[in-house]
Coordinates of C-alpha atoms in Angstrom, one line a residue:
X916 CA -5.9 5.6 -12.3
X917 CA -6.1 1.9 -12.3
X918 CA -5.1 -0.5 -9.7
X919 CA -1.4 -1.7 -10.0
X920 CA -1.1 -4.9 -12.4
X921 CA 1.1 -7.6 -11.9
X922 CA 4.1 -5.9 -13.3
X923 CA 3.8 -2.8 -11.0
X924 CA 3.2 -5.2 -8.2
X925 CA 6.8 -7.1 -8.9
X926 CA 8.5 -3.5 -8.6
X927 CA 7.0 -3.1 -5.2
X928 CA 8.1 -6.5 -4.3
X929 CA 10.3 -5.5 -1.2
X930 CA 7.3 -3.4 -0.1
X931 CA 4.9 -5.9 -0.3
X932 CA 7.3 -8.5 1.4
X933 CA 7.1 -6.1 4.7
X934 CA 3.3 -5.6 4.5
X935 CA 2.5 -8.9 3.9
X936 CA 4.6 -9.8 7.4
X937 CA 2.6 -7.0 9.3
X938 CA 0.0 -8.4 11.6
X939 CA -3.5 -7.2 11.6
X940 CA -3.7 -7.0 7.6
X941 CA -4.5 -9.8 5.2
X942 CA -3.8 -9.5 1.4
X943 CA -7.2 -10.9 -0.1
X944 CA -6.0 -10.3 -3.7
X945 CA -2.3 -9.2 -4.6
X946 CA -1.6 -5.8 -3.6
X947 CA -5.0 -5.4 -1.9
X948 CA -5.2 -5.4 2.0
X949 CA -7.9 -5.6 4.2
X950 CA -8.0 -4.9 7.9
X951 CA -11.1 -5.8 10.3
X952 CA -12.8 -6.8 7.6
X953 CA -12.9 -3.8 5.4
X954 CA -10.6 -2.6 2.7
X955 CA -7.5 -0.9 4.0
X956 CA -4.9 -0.6 1.4
X957 CA -4.2 -1.0 -2.0
X958 CA -2.0 0.2 -5.1
X959 CA -2.5 2.2 -8.2
X960 CA -0.3 2.9 -11.4
X961 CA -0.6 6.1 -13.7
X962 CA 1.5 8.2 -15.7
X963 CA 3.0 9.9 -12.4
X964 CA 4.3 6.3 -11.0
X965 CA 3.1 4.2 -8.3
X966 CA 1.1 5.1 -5.1
X967 CA -0.5 3.7 -2.2
X968 CA -3.7 4.4 -0.9
X969 CA -4.4 3.8 2.5
X970 CA -7.8 4.4 4.5
X971 CA -7.5 6.8 7.1
X972 CA -10.2 8.6 9.5
X973 CA -11.1 11.1 6.6
X974 CA -11.0 8.8 4.0
X975 CA -8.5 7.4 1.5
X976 CA -4.8 9.0 1.8
X977 CA -2.4 8.5 -1.1
X978 CA 1.3 8.0 -0.9
X979 CA 3.6 7.8 -3.5
X980 CA 5.7 4.5 -3.7
X981 CA 8.1 4.7 -6.5
X982 CA 11.6 5.0 -4.4
X983 CA 12.7 3.1 -1.4
X984 CA 12.7 6.5 0.2
X985 CA 9.2 7.1 -0.4
X986 CA 8.6 3.7 0.3
X987 CA 10.5 4.0 3.7
X988 CA 8.1 7.2 4.2
X989 CA 4.9 5.2 3.3
X990 CA 5.8 2.4 6.1
X991 CA 6.4 5.3 8.7
X992 CA 2.6 6.2 8.0
X993 CA 1.7 2.7 8.1
X994 CA 2.9 2.6 11.5
X995 CA 1.7 5.5 13.0
X996 CA -1.7 4.2 11.9
X997 CA -1.3 1.4 13.6
X998 CA 0.1 3.2 16.9

């Protein structure tokens, strides 16, 4: 599974706008976010669609982000992580 390229990131534009507005994360490269100096969130594309990988307590957790509903679920998971 490869990191999401420019075309895939364009499809996630509304999600990325929300993430870029979030305090506590820095986007060092398009679609790759760091928190406290460590890689925290990035995106992948594969034949099954687009996925967000977010660093959790036990490693990386993967979330489908293909639809507005999936993106909303992912944002809720992100909010839970920060709270």
